[in-house]
Amino acid sequence: MPLLDILRYPDPRLHRVAKPVAAVDGRIRQLAADMIETMYAADGIGLAATQVDVHERLLVMDTSEGRDTPRVLINPELVAASDEIVSGQEGCLSVPAVYDDVPRHARVTVRALGLDGQPFQFDAQGLEAVCVQHEMDHLVGKVFVEYLSPLKRERIKTRLLKQARELLKKSA
Ligand code: NI
């Protein structure tokens, strides 16, 4: 299975809004498998289809300690969220080496379809709650740096564009 290319911020494609998955078929199962492999290879805890330039509502995540319990969420919806907000350091495979505090609901209830096409629902808290909110943001075109101040965001953008240019020079 091939590893997928992960889009890097500030790539405008990261801001596209994903459409619902129309059918959980072989194509979607293959995409999910490739995304799981890509997430593990990049040492991430979550990856949204948007990040691999597929604009459909699908995400994969694994916040387990053994990193052996991947979860696939198709057409995920937030059905409940706690009033309590927590703020913790987040990073993103699309924004390498940047970590900053983002406010999130402490607890959420999420409903989604699984790879079998059947709906399921789960409650999440802690890292899992943060991760699922972060990944669901990707599906509506939102990258976590958009929670930061415009000044911080511009600095991140400048730094990543510079890195991208240097990488291009090296490979030229
Ligand atoms: Ni991310």
PDB file of C-alpha atoms and ligand atoms in Angstrom:
ATOM      1  CA  MET A   1       0.000   0.000   0.000  1.00  0.00           C
ATOM      2  CA  PRO A   2       1.378   3.393  -0.912  1.00  0.00           C
ATOM      3  CA  LEU A   3       2.047   6.133   1.590  1.00  0.00           C
ATOM      4  CA  LEU A   4       0.047   9.222   0.729  1.00  0.00           C
ATOM      5  CA  ASP A   5       1.464  12.743   0.397  1.00  0.00           C
ATOM      6  CA  ILE A   6       0.361  15.027   3.200  1.00  0.00           C
ATOM      7  CA  LEU A   7      -0.481  18.613   2.220  1.00  0.00           C
ATOM      8  CA  ARG A   8       1.488  21.247   4.098  1.00  0.00           C
ATOM      9  CA  TYR A   9       0.071  24.482   5.448  1.00  0.00           C
ATOM     10  CA  PRO A  10      -0.449  27.074   3.902  1.00  0.00           C
ATOM     11  CA  ASP A  11      -1.562  24.939   0.936  1.00  0.00           C
ATOM     12  CA  PRO A  12      -4.979  26.365  -0.070  1.00  0.00           C
ATOM     13  CA  ARG A  13      -6.341  22.835  -0.591  1.00  0.00           C
ATOM     14  CA  LEU A  14      -6.307  22.431   3.210  1.00  0.00           C
ATOM     15  CA  HIS A  15      -9.176  24.926   3.294  1.00  0.00           C
ATOM     16  CA  ARG A  16     -11.547  23.010   1.042  1.00  0.00           C
ATOM     17  CA  VAL A  17     -14.739  21.752   2.680  1.00  0.00           C
ATOM     18  CA  ALA A  18     -15.127  17.989   2.353  1.00  0.00           C
ATOM     19  CA  LYS A  19     -18.288  16.432   0.953  1.00  0.00           C
ATOM     20  CA  PRO A  20     -20.006  13.504   2.683  1.00  0.00           C
ATOM     21  CA  VAL A  21     -18.849  10.044   1.630  1.00  0.00           C
ATOM     22  CA  ALA A  22     -21.614   8.769  -0.661  1.00  0.00           C
ATOM     23  CA  ALA A  23     -20.934   5.038  -0.294  1.00  0.00           C
ATOM     24  CA  VAL A  24     -18.608   3.006   1.907  1.00  0.00           C
ATOM     25  CA  ASP A  25     -17.120   0.928  -0.882  1.00  0.00           C
ATOM     26  CA  GLY A  26     -13.784  -0.617  -1.822  1.00  0.00           C
ATOM     27  CA  ARG A  27     -12.333   2.742  -2.809  1.00  0.00           C
ATOM     28  CA  ILE A  28     -13.123   4.203   0.624  1.00  0.00           C
ATOM     29  CA  ARG A  29     -11.793   1.108   2.438  1.00  0.00           C
ATOM     30  CA  GLN A  30      -8.543   1.338   0.462  1.00  0.00           C
ATOM     31  CA  LEU A  31      -8.269   5.072   1.175  1.00  0.00           C
ATOM     32  CA  ALA A  32      -8.792   4.436   4.903  1.00  0.00           C
ATOM     33  CA  ALA A  33      -6.130   1.690   4.907  1.00  0.00           C
ATOM     34  CA  ASP A  34      -3.645   3.965   3.103  1.00  0.00           C
ATOM     35  CA  MET A  35      -4.425   6.827   5.474  1.00  0.00           C
ATOM     36  CA  ILE A  36      -3.848   4.627   8.538  1.00  0.00           C
ATOM     37  CA  GLU A  37      -0.493   3.515   7.149  1.00  0.00           C
ATOM     38  CA  THR A  38       0.431   7.120   6.316  1.00  0.00           C
ATOM     39  CA  MET A  39      -0.588   8.314   9.798  1.00  0.00           C
ATOM     40  CA  TYR A  40       1.563   5.662  11.525  1.00  0.00           C
ATOM     41  CA  ALA A  41       4.519   6.284   9.191  1.00  0.00           C
ATOM     42  CA  ALA A  42       4.362  10.006   9.994  1.00  0.00           C
ATOM     43  CA  ASP A  43       4.003   9.277  13.718  1.00  0.00           C
ATOM     44  CA  GLY A  44       0.661  11.073  13.890  1.00  0.00           C
ATOM     45  CA  ILE A  45      -2.376  10.331  16.047  1.00  0.00           C
ATOM     46  CA  GLY A  46      -4.900  11.453  13.459  1.00  0.00           C
ATOM     47  CA  LEU A  47      -5.234  12.194   9.764  1.00  0.00           C
ATOM     48  CA  ALA A  48      -8.144  13.657   7.832  1.00  0.00           C
ATOM     49  CA  ALA A  49      -8.801  12.936   4.145  1.00  0.00           C
ATOM     50  CA  THR A  50      -8.469  16.670   3.423  1.00  0.00           C
ATOM     51  CA  GLN A  51      -4.794  16.413   4.403  1.00  0.00           C
ATOM     52  CA  VAL A  52      -4.171  13.877   1.640  1.00  0.00           C
ATOM     53  CA  ASP A  53      -6.103  15.995  -0.871  1.00  0.00           C
ATOM     54  CA  VAL A  54      -9.261  13.881  -0.833  1.00  0.00           C
ATOM     55  CA  HIS A  55     -12.186  16.135  -0.024  1.00  0.00           C
ATOM     56  CA  GLU A  56     -14.607  13.654   1.487  1.00  0.00           C
ATOM     57  CA  ARG A  57     -15.651  13.331   5.128  1.00  0.00           C
ATOM     58  CA  LEU A  58     -13.326  10.598   6.347  1.00  0.00           C
ATOM     59  CA  LEU A  59     -10.716  10.590   9.088  1.00  0.00           C
ATOM     60  CA  VAL A  60      -8.528   8.061  10.842  1.00  0.00           C
ATOM     61  CA  MET A  61      -7.120   8.289  14.340  1.00  0.00           C
ATOM     62  CA  ASP A  62      -5.339   6.284  16.981  1.00  0.00           C
ATOM     63  CA  THR A  63      -4.720   7.772  20.407  1.00  0.00           C
ATOM     64  CA  SER A  64      -4.080   4.405  22.060  1.00  0.00           C
ATOM     65  CA  GLU A  65      -0.804   3.929  23.892  1.00  0.00           C
ATOM     66  CA  GLY A  66       0.125   0.831  21.934  1.00  0.00           C
ATOM     67  CA  ARG A  67      -0.747   2.587  18.648  1.00  0.00           C
ATOM     68  CA  ASP A  68      -2.503  -0.566  17.602  1.00  0.00           C
ATOM     69  CA  THR A  69      -6.147   0.536  17.681  1.00  0.00           C
ATOM     70  CA  PRO A  70      -6.858   2.565  14.574  1.00  0.00           C
ATOM     71  CA  ARG A  71     -10.310   4.041  14.259  1.00  0.00           C
ATOM     72  CA  VAL A  72     -11.955   5.046  10.988  1.00  0.00           C
ATOM     73  CA  LEU A  73     -14.694   7.675  11.062  1.00  0.00           C
ATOM     74  CA  ILE A  74     -16.780   8.207   7.946  1.00  0.00           C
ATOM     75  CA  ASN A  75     -19.150  11.188   7.818  1.00  0.00           C
ATOM     76  CA  PRO A  76     -18.468  12.009  11.491  1.00  0.00           C
ATOM     77  CA  GLU A  77     -20.841  14.350  13.315  1.00  0.00           C
ATOM     78  CA  LEU A  78     -20.553  15.900  16.750  1.00  0.00           C
ATOM     79  CA  VAL A  79     -23.763  14.973  18.580  1.00  0.00           C
ATOM     80  CA  ALA A  80     -22.831  16.454  21.968  1.00  0.00           C
ATOM     81  CA  ALA A  81     -20.060  18.573  23.446  1.00  0.00           C
ATOM     82  CA  SER A  82     -19.332  19.574  27.040  1.00  0.00           C
ATOM     83  CA  ASP A  83     -19.529  23.211  28.097  1.00  0.00           C
ATOM     84  CA  GLU A  84     -16.194  22.673  29.774  1.00  0.00           C
ATOM     85  CA  ILE A  85     -13.349  23.850  27.557  1.00  0.00           C
ATOM     86  CA  VAL A  86      -9.789  22.660  27.923  1.00  0.00           C
ATOM     87  CA  SER A  87      -6.723  24.041  26.265  1.00  0.00           C
ATOM     88  CA  GLY A  88      -3.730  21.933  25.365  1.00  0.00           C
ATOM     89  CA  GLN A  89      -0.797  21.865  22.993  1.00  0.00           C
ATOM     90  CA  GLU A  90      -1.644  20.616  19.537  1.00  0.00           C
ATOM     91  CA  GLY A  91       0.404  19.810  16.525  1.00  0.00           C
ATOM     92  CA  CYS A  92      -0.537  18.715  13.019  1.00  0.00           C
ATOM     93  CA  LEU A  93       1.090  16.615  10.306  1.00  0.00           C
ATOM     94  CA  SER A  94       0.266  19.456   7.890  1.00  0.00           C
ATOM     95  CA  VAL A  95       2.035  22.026  10.073  1.00  0.00           C
ATOM     96  CA  PRO A  96       5.349  20.358  10.927  1.00  0.00           C
ATOM     97  CA  ALA A  97       7.187  21.307  14.107  1.00  0.00           C
ATOM     98  CA  VAL A  98       4.552  23.806  15.264  1.00  0.00           C
ATOM     99  CA  TYR A  99       2.793  23.251  18.586  1.00  0.00           C
ATOM    100  CA  ASP A 100       0.437  25.618  20.326  1.00  0.00           C
ATOM    101  CA  ASP A 101      -2.515  25.801  22.691  1.00  0.00           C
ATOM    102  CA  VAL A 102      -5.993  25.389  21.235  1.00  0.00           C
ATOM    103  CA  PRO A 103      -9.277  25.496  23.205  1.00  0.00           C
ATOM    104  CA  ARG A 104     -11.461  22.390  22.763  1.00  0.00           C
ATOM    105  CA  HIS A 105     -14.514  20.837  24.367  1.00  0.00           C
ATOM    106  CA  ALA A 106     -13.321  18.578  27.186  1.00  0.00           C
ATOM    107  CA  ARG A 107     -15.769  15.822  26.244  1.00  0.00           C
ATOM    108  CA  VAL A 108     -17.595  15.070  23.019  1.00  0.00           C
ATOM    109  CA  THR A 109     -19.961  12.478  21.635  1.00  0.00           C
ATOM    110  CA  VAL A 110     -19.359  11.600  18.002  1.00  0.00           C
ATOM    111  CA  ARG A 111     -21.455   9.622  15.569  1.00  0.00           C
ATOM    112  CA  ALA A 112     -19.984   8.233  12.368  1.00  0.00           C
ATOM    113  CA  LEU A 113     -20.126   5.353   9.932  1.00  0.00           C
ATOM    114  CA  GLY A 114     -17.578   2.576  10.239  1.00  0.00           C
ATOM    115  CA  LEU A 115     -15.855   0.711   7.426  1.00  0.00           C
ATOM    116  CA  ASP A 116     -18.789  -1.698   7.395  1.00  0.00           C
ATOM    117  CA  GLY A 117     -21.062   1.234   6.526  1.00  0.00           C
ATOM    118  CA  GLN A 118     -22.859   0.920   9.867  1.00  0.00           C
ATOM    119  CA  PRO A 119     -23.375   3.887  12.182  1.00  0.00           C
ATOM    120  CA  PHE A 120     -21.700   3.885  15.580  1.00  0.00           C
ATOM    121  CA  GLN A 121     -21.349   6.409  18.358  1.00  0.00           C
ATOM    122  CA  PHE A 122     -18.716   6.979  21.034  1.00  0.00           C
ATOM    123  CA  ASP A 123     -17.843   9.335  23.870  1.00  0.00           C
ATOM    124  CA  ALA A 124     -14.368  10.784  23.968  1.00  0.00           C
ATOM    125  CA  GLN A 125     -12.397  12.756  26.499  1.00  0.00           C
ATOM    126  CA  GLY A 126      -8.793  13.779  26.996  1.00  0.00           C
ATOM    127  CA  LEU A 127      -6.478  13.312  24.038  1.00  0.00           C
ATOM    128  CA  GLU A 128      -9.084  11.391  22.056  1.00  0.00           C
ATOM    129  CA  ALA A 129     -11.591  14.264  22.356  1.00  0.00           C
ATOM    130  CA  VAL A 130      -8.960  16.796  21.277  1.00  0.00           C
ATOM    131  CA  CYS A 131      -7.873  14.623  18.363  1.00  0.00           C
ATOM    132  CA  VAL A 132     -11.350  14.020  16.972  1.00  0.00           C
ATOM    133  CA  GLN A 133     -12.204  17.750  17.145  1.00  0.00           C
ATOM    134  CA  HIS A 134      -8.909  18.636  15.435  1.00  0.00           C
ATOM    135  CA  GLU A 135      -9.505  16.108  12.639  1.00  0.00           C
ATOM    136  CA  MET A 136     -13.142  17.113  12.152  1.00  0.00           C
ATOM    137  CA  ASP A 137     -11.974  20.714  11.767  1.00  0.00           C
ATOM    138  CA  HIS A 138      -9.800  19.587   8.835  1.00  0.00           C
ATOM    139  CA  LEU A 139     -12.925  18.279   7.100  1.00  0.00           C
ATOM    140  CA  VAL A 140     -14.418  21.772   7.124  1.00  0.00           C
ATOM    141  CA  GLY A 141     -11.169  23.281   5.891  1.00  0.00           C
ATOM    142  CA  LYS A 142      -9.922  24.499   9.238  1.00  0.00           C
ATOM    143  CA  VAL A 143      -6.300  24.081  10.340  1.00  0.00           C
ATOM    144  CA  PHE A 144      -5.481  24.469  14.060  1.00  0.00           C
ATOM    145  CA  VAL A 145      -3.273  27.515  13.496  1.00  0.00           C
ATOM    146  CA  GLU A 146      -6.465  29.420  12.678  1.00  0.00           C
ATOM    147  CA  TYR A 147      -7.196  29.434  16.426  1.00  0.00           C
ATOM    148  CA  LEU A 148      -3.970  31.359  17.027  1.00  0.00           C
ATOM    149  CA  SER A 149      -3.455  35.109  16.762  1.00  0.00           C
ATOM    150  CA  PRO A 150      -3.030  36.515  13.229  1.00  0.00           C
ATOM    151  CA  LEU A 151       0.531  37.508  14.118  1.00  0.00           C
ATOM    152  CA  LYS A 152       1.481  33.968  15.194  1.00  0.00           C
ATOM    153  CA  ARG A 153      -0.233  32.534  12.125  1.00  0.00           C
ATOM    154  CA  GLU A 154       1.682  34.836   9.781  1.00  0.00           C
ATOM    155  CA  ARG A 155       4.966  33.847  11.425  1.00  0.00           C
ATOM    156  CA  ILE A 156       4.140  30.162  10.963  1.00  0.00           C
ATOM    157  CA  LYS A 157       3.150  30.741   7.341  1.00  0.00           C
ATOM    158  CA  THR A 158       6.377  32.613   6.601  1.00  0.00           C
ATOM    159  CA  ARG A 159       8.499  29.938   8.250  1.00  0.00           C
ATOM    160  CA  LEU A 160       6.795  27.042   6.437  1.00  0.00           C
ATOM    161  CA  LEU A 161       6.936  28.781   3.046  1.00  0.00           C
ATOM    162  CA  LYS A 162      10.644  29.382   3.568  1.00  0.00           C
ATOM    163  CA  GLN A 163      11.147  25.704   4.463  1.00  0.00           C
ATOM    164  CA  ALA A 164       9.224  24.638   1.367  1.00  0.00           C
ATOM    165  CA  ARG A 165      11.384  26.856  -0.838  1.00  0.00           C
ATOM    166  CA  GLU A 166      14.553  25.407   0.696  1.00  0.00           C
ATOM    167  CA  LEU A 167      13.297  21.876   0.115  1.00  0.00           C
ATOM    168  CA  LEU A 168      12.573  22.755  -3.516  1.00  0.00           C
ATOM    169  CA  LYS A 169      16.088  24.164  -3.938  1.00  0.00           C
ATOM    170  CA  LYS A 170      17.611  21.001  -2.498  1.00  0.00           C
ATOM    171  CA  SER A 171      15.624  18.743  -4.777  1.00  0.00           C
ATOM    172  CA  ALA A 172      16.270  20.911  -7.878  1.00  0.00           C
TER     173      ALA A 172
HETATM  174 NI    NI B   1      -4.029  18.229  11.728  1.00  0.00          NI
END
